[in-house]
Short mmCIF file of C-alpha atoms in Angstrom, two decimals:
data_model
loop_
_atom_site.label_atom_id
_atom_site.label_comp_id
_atom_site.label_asym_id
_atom_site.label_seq_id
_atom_site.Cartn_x
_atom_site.Cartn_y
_atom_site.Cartn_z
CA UNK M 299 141.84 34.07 -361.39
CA UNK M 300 142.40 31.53 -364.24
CA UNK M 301 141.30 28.37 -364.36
CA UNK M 302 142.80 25.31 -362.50
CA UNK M 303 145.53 23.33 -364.44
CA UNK M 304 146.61 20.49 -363.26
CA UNK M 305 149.79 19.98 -364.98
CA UNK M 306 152.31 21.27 -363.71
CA UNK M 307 154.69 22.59 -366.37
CA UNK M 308 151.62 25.36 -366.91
CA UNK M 309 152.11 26.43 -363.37
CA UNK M 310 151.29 30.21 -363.05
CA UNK M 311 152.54 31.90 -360.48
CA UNK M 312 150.04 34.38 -360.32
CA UNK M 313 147.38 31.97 -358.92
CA UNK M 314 149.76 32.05 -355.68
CA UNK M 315 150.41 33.78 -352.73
CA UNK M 316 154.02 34.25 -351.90
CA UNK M 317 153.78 31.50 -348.66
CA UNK M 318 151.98 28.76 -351.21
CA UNK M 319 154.87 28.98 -353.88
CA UNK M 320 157.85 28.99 -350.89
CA UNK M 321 155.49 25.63 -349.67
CA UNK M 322 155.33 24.19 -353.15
CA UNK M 323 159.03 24.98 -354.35
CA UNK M 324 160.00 23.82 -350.65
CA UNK M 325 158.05 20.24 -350.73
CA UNK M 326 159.03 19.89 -354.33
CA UNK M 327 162.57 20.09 -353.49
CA UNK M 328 162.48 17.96 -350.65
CA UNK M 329 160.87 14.98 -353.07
CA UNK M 330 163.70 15.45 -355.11
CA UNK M 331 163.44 13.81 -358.63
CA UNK M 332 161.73 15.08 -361.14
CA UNK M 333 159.40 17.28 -358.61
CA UNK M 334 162.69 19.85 -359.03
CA UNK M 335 160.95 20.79 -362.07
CA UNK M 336 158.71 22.46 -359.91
CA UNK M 337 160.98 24.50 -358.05
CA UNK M 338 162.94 25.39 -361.37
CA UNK M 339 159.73 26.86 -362.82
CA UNK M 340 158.62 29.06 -359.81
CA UNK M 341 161.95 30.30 -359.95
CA UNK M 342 162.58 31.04 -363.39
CA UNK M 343 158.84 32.72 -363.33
CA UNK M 344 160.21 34.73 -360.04
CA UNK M 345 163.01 35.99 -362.07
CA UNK M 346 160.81 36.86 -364.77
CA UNK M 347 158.77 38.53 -363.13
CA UNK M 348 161.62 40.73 -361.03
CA UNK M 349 162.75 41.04 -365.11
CA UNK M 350 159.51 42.49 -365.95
CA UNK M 351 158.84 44.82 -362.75
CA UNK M 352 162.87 46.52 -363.49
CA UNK M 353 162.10 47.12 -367.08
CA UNK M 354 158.54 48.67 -366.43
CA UNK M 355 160.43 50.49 -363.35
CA UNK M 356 162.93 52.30 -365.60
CA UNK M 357 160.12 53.34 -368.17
CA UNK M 358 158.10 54.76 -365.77
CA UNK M 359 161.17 56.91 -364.00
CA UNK M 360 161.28 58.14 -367.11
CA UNK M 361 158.43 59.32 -367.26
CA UNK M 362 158.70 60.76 -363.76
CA UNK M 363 161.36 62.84 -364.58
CA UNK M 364 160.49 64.39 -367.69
CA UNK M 365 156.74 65.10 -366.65
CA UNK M 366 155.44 62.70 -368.91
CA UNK M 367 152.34 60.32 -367.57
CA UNK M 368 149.88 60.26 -370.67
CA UNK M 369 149.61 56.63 -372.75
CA UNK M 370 151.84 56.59 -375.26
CA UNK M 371 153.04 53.59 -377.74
CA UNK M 372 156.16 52.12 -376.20
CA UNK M 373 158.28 52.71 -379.74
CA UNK M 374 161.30 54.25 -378.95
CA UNK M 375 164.75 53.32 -379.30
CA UNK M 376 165.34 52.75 -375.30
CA UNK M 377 161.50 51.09 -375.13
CA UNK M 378 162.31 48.82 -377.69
CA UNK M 379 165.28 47.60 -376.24
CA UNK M 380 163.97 47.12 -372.96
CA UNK M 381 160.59 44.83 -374.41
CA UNK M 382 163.35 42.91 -376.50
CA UNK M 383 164.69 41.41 -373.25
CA UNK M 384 161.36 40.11 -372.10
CA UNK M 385 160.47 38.41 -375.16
CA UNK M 386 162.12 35.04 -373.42
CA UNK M 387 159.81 35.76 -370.11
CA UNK M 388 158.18 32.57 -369.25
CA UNK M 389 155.85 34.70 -366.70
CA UNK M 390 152.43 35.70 -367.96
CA UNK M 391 151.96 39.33 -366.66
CA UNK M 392 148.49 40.05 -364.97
CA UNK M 393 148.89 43.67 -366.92
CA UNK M 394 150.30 44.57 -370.08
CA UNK M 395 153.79 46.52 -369.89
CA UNK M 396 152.57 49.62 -371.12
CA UNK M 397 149.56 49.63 -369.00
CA UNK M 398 151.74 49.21 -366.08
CA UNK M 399 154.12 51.89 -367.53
CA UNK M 400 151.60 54.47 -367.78
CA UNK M 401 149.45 53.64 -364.38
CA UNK M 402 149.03 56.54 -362.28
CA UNK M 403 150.18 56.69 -359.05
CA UNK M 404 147.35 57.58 -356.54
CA UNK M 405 148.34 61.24 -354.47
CA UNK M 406 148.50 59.47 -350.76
CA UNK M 407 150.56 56.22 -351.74
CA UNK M 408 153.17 59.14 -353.87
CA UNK M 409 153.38 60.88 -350.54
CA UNK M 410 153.68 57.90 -348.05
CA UNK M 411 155.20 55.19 -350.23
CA UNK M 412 152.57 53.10 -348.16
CA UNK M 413 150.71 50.10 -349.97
CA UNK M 414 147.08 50.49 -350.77
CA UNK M 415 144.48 50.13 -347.93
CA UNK M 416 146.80 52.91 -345.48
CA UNK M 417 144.34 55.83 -346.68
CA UNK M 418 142.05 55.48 -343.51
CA UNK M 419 144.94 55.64 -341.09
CA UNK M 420 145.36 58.82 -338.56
CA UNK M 421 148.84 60.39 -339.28
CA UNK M 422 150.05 58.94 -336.31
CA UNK M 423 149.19 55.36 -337.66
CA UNK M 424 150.68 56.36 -340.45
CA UNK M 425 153.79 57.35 -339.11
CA UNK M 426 154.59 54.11 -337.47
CA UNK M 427 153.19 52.01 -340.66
CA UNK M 428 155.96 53.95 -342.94
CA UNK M 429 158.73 53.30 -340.22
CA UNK M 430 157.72 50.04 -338.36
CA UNK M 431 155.68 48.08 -341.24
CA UNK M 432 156.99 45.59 -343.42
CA UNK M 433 155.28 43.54 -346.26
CA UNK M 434 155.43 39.76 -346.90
CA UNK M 435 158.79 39.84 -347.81
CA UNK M 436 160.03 41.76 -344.59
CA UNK M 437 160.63 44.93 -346.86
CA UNK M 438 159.94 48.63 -345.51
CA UNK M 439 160.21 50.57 -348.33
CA UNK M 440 160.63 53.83 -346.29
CA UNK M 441 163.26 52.11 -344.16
CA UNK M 442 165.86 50.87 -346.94
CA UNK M 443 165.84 54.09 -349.27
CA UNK M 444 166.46 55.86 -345.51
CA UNK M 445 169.04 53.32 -345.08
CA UNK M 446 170.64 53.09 -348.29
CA UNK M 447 170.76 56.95 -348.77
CA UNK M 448 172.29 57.54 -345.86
CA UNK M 449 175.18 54.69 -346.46
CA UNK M 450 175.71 55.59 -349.62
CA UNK M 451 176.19 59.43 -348.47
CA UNK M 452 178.02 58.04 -345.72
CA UNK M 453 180.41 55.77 -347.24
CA UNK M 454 181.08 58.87 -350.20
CA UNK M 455 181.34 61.45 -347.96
CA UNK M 456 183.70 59.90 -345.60
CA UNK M 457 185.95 58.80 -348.60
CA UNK M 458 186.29 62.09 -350.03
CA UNK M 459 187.53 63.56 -346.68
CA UNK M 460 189.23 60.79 -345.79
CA UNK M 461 191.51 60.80 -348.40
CA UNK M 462 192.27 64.67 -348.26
CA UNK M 463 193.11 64.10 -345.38
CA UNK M 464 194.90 61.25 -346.32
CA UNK M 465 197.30 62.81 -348.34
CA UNK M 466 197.65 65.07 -346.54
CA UNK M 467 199.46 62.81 -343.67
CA UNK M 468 201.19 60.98 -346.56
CA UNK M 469 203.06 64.19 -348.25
CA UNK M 470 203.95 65.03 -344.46
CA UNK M 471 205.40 61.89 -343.61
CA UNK M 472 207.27 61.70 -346.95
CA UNK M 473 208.73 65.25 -346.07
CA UNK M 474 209.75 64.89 -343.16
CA UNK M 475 209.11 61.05 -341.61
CA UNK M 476 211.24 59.62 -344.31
CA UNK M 477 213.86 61.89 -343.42
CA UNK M 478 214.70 60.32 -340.31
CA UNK M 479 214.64 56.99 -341.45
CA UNK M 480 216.52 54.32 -343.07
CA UNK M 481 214.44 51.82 -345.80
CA UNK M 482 216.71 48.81 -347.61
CA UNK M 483 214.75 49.36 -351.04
CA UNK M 484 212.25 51.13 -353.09
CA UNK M 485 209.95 48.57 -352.01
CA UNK M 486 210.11 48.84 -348.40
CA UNK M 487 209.50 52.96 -349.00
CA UNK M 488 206.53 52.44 -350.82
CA UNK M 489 205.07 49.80 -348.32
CA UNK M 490 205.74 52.85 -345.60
CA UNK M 491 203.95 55.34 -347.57
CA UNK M 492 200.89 52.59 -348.23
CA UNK M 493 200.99 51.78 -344.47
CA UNK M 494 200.62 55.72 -343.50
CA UNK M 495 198.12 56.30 -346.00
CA UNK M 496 195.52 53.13 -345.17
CA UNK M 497 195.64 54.06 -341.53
CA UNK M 498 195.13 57.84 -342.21
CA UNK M 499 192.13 57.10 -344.93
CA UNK M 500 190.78 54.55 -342.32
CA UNK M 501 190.76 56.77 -339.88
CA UNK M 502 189.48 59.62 -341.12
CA UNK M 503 186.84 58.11 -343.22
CA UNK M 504 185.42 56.88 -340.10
CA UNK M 505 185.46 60.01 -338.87
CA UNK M 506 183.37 61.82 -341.20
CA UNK M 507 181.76 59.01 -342.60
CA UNK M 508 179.40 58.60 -339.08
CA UNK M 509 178.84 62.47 -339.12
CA UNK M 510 177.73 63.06 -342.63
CA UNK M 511 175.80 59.55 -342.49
CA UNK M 512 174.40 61.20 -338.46
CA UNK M 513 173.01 64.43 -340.80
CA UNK M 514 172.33 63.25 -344.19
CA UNK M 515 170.04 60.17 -342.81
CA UNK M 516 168.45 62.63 -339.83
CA UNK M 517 167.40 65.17 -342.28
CA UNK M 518 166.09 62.39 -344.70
CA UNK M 519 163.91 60.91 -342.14
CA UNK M 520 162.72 64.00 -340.63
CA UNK M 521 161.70 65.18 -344.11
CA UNK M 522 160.01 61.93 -345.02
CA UNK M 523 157.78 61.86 -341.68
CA UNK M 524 156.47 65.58 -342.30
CA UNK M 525 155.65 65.04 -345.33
CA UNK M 526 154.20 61.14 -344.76
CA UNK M 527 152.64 63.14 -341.46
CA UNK M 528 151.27 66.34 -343.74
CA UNK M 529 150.44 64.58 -346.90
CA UNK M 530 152.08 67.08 -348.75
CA UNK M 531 155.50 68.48 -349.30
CA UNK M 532 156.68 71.49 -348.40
CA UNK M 533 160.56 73.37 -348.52
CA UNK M 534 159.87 73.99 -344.61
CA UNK M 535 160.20 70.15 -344.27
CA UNK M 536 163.64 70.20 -345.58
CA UNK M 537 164.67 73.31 -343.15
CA UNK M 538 163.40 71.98 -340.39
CA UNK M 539 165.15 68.73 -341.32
CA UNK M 540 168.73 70.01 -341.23
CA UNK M 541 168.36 72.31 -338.95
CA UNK M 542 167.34 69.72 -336.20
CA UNK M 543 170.25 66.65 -336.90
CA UNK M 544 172.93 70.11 -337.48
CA UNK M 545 171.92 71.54 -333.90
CA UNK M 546 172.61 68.44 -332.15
CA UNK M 547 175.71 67.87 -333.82
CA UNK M 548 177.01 71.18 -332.29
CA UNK M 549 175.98 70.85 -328.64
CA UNK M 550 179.45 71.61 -327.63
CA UNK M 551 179.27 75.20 -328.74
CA UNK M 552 176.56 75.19 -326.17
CA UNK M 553 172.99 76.78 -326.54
CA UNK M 554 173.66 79.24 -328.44
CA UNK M 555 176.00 78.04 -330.69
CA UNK M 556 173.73 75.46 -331.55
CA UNK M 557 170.84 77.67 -332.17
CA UNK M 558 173.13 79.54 -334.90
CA UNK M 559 174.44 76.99 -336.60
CA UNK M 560 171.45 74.96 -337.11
CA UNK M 561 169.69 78.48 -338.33
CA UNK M 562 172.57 78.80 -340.64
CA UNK M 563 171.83 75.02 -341.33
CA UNK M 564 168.17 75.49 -342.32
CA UNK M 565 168.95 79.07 -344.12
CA UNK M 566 171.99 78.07 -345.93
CA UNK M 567 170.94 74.03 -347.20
CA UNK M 568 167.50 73.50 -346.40
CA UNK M 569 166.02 76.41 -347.58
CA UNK M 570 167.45 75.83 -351.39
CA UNK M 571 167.26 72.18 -351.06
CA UNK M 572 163.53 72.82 -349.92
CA UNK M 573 162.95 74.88 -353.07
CA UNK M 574 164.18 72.70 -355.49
CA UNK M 575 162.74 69.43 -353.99
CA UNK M 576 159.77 69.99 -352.25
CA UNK M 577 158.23 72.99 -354.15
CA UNK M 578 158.82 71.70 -357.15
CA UNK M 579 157.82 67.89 -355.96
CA UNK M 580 161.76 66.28 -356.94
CA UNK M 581 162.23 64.25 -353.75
CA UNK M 582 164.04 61.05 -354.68
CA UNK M 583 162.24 58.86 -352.47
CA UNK M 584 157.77 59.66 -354.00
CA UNK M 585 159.91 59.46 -357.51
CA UNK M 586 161.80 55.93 -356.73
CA UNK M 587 158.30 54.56 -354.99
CA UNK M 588 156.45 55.29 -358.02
CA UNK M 589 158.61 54.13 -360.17
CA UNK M 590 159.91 50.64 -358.82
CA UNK M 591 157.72 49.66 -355.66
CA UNK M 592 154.36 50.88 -356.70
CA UNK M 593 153.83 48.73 -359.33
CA UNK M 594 154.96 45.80 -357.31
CA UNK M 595 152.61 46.66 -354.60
CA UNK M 596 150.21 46.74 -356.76
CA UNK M 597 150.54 43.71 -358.01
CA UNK M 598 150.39 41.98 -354.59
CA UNK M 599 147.50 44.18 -353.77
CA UNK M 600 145.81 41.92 -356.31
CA UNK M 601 145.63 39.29 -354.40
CA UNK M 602 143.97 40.76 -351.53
CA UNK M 603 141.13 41.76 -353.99
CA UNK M 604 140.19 38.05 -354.66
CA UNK M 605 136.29 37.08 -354.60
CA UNK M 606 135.32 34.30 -352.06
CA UNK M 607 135.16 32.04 -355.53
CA UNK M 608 138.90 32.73 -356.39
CA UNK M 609 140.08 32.43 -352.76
CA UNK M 610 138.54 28.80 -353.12
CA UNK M 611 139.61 27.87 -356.34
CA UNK M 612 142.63 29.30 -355.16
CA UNK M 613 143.09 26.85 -351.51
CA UNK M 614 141.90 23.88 -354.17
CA UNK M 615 144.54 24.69 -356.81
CA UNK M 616 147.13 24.47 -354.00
CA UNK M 617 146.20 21.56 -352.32
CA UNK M 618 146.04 19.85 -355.27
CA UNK M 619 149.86 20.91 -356.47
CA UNK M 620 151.11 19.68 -353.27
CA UNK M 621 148.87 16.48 -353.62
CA UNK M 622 150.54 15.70 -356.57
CA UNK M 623 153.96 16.04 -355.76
CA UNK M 624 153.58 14.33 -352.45
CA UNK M 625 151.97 11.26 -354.46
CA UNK M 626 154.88 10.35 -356.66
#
């Protein structure tokens, strides 16, 4: 930890926890005057930081996907033009950008996308940590790319058939619904047609939207826990995960019915899906933690590695921020 300042325009962030600097930017705003400087600097440090963490995020998925973890000098074209836009950052980074670029991310955190400090957990424990588990900031990392995936797969997949089908009601009705109708202008036609198609893309689009978000965010989350569960991944994860959400869907073909179609499932998606993502190591999710979250975690994981000296200076620095503003 660095030293205690006591003025505040060389407020650091890092000396903080996340609760102190909500406290300090809270109180400070509640004085009013010129104690808003206060808030205005943990804020513009916040961004900076967020600034900081996105630019060292893209760098490093780089470097995911093309295989490439050794140090290197951050000279490129795209490297250069990313460190340009921090040069105005007003936070002081704990780590250097291309240390931070090039840290490796440790084997059970790239499998679990859980913080540091999970490793003694039974796989049970582990289970619920990835699922239930949030950090300070009420984020699950596990939970939002489930839940994001799946709306985004959701809210694409539904459109696309939705609007197939869409036209499809819309070239009917202007064969043979228009027919039997009278309309006083172009206008009123065209309003028609509009009014047919928005009820048929509505419609439909909920209609496939729920099933391919039911299956797309099933299989994602059995995947994850098999492989947060196994520590390793594996293209039987990915059968296994289709084949269980795609037999369910089908219950009304009965027992059978669903027994082929989620073997057809597992055979026909899973098993390529499983090849190219989990026996070559390509999931999404590992990739994205490693890239964006892990160095944040890390970061707050600094903080929990304090000495009982820092924690002090640390409880000392506070009360004396929040001293000061409450004085004047």
């Amino acid at each position: 930890m660095t030293s205690q300042v006591t003025e505040i325009d060389q407020l650091d962030i890092n000396q903080f926890t996340e609760k102190q600097l909500d406290k300090i930017a809270s109180t400070a705003s509640r004085r009013g005057g010129n104690h808003i400087i206060v808030a205005q600097i943990i804020e513009e440090q916040r961004w900076d930081r967020v600034r900081f963490f996105t630019v060292a995020g893209f760098l490093r998925l780089r470097n995911n996907l093309r295989g490439d973890s050794s140090p290197a000098p951050l000279n490129g074209w795209l490297d250069r033009f990313l460190v340009d836009w921090l040069d105005s950052s007003k936070w002081r980074a704990p780590e250097s950008l291309n240390d931070v670029v090039f840290k490796q991310t440790p084997r059970f955190q790239f499998m679990t996308c859980l913080p540091e400090g999970c490793e003694g957990m039974s796989a049970w424990q582990r289970l619920k940590s990835a699922w239930l588990d949030t950090d300070e900031n009420g984020v699950n990392f596990n939970q939002s790319y489930t839940g994001i995936s799946t709306g985004c797969f959701s809210i694409a997949g539904g459109l696309f058939f939705g609007s197939q089908h869409a036209f499809h009601h819309l070239q009917e009705y202007t064969k043979h619904g228009v027919k039997v109708r009278t309309f006083l202008s172009k206008g009123e036609l065209l309003r028609s047609q509009s009014n047919v198609f928005a009820r048929s893309l509505f419609t439909y689009s909920v209609r496939w939207g729920w099933r391919i978000g039911f299956i797309c965010g099933s299989f994602i989350a059995v995947s994850q826990s098999l492989q947060i569960y196994r520590l390793k991944d594996s293209w039987t994860h990915y059968s296994l995960g289709i084949a269980l959400p795609y037999t369910l869907y089908n219950w009304p073909r009965g027992p059978l019915g669903m027994l082929a179609m989620g073997a057809s499932a597992a055979i026909l998606v899973g098993l390529p899906v499983g090849l190219m993502l989990g026996t070559l190591e390509q999931n999404a999710r590992p990739i994205l933690y490693s890239a964006f979250a892990f160095p944040v975690t890390e970061n707050v994981a600094r903080l929990s590695r304090w000495s009982e000296v820092e924690i002090r200076e640390n409880i000392t620095h506070y009360d004396d921020i929040i001293k000061h503003i409450n004085s004047k």
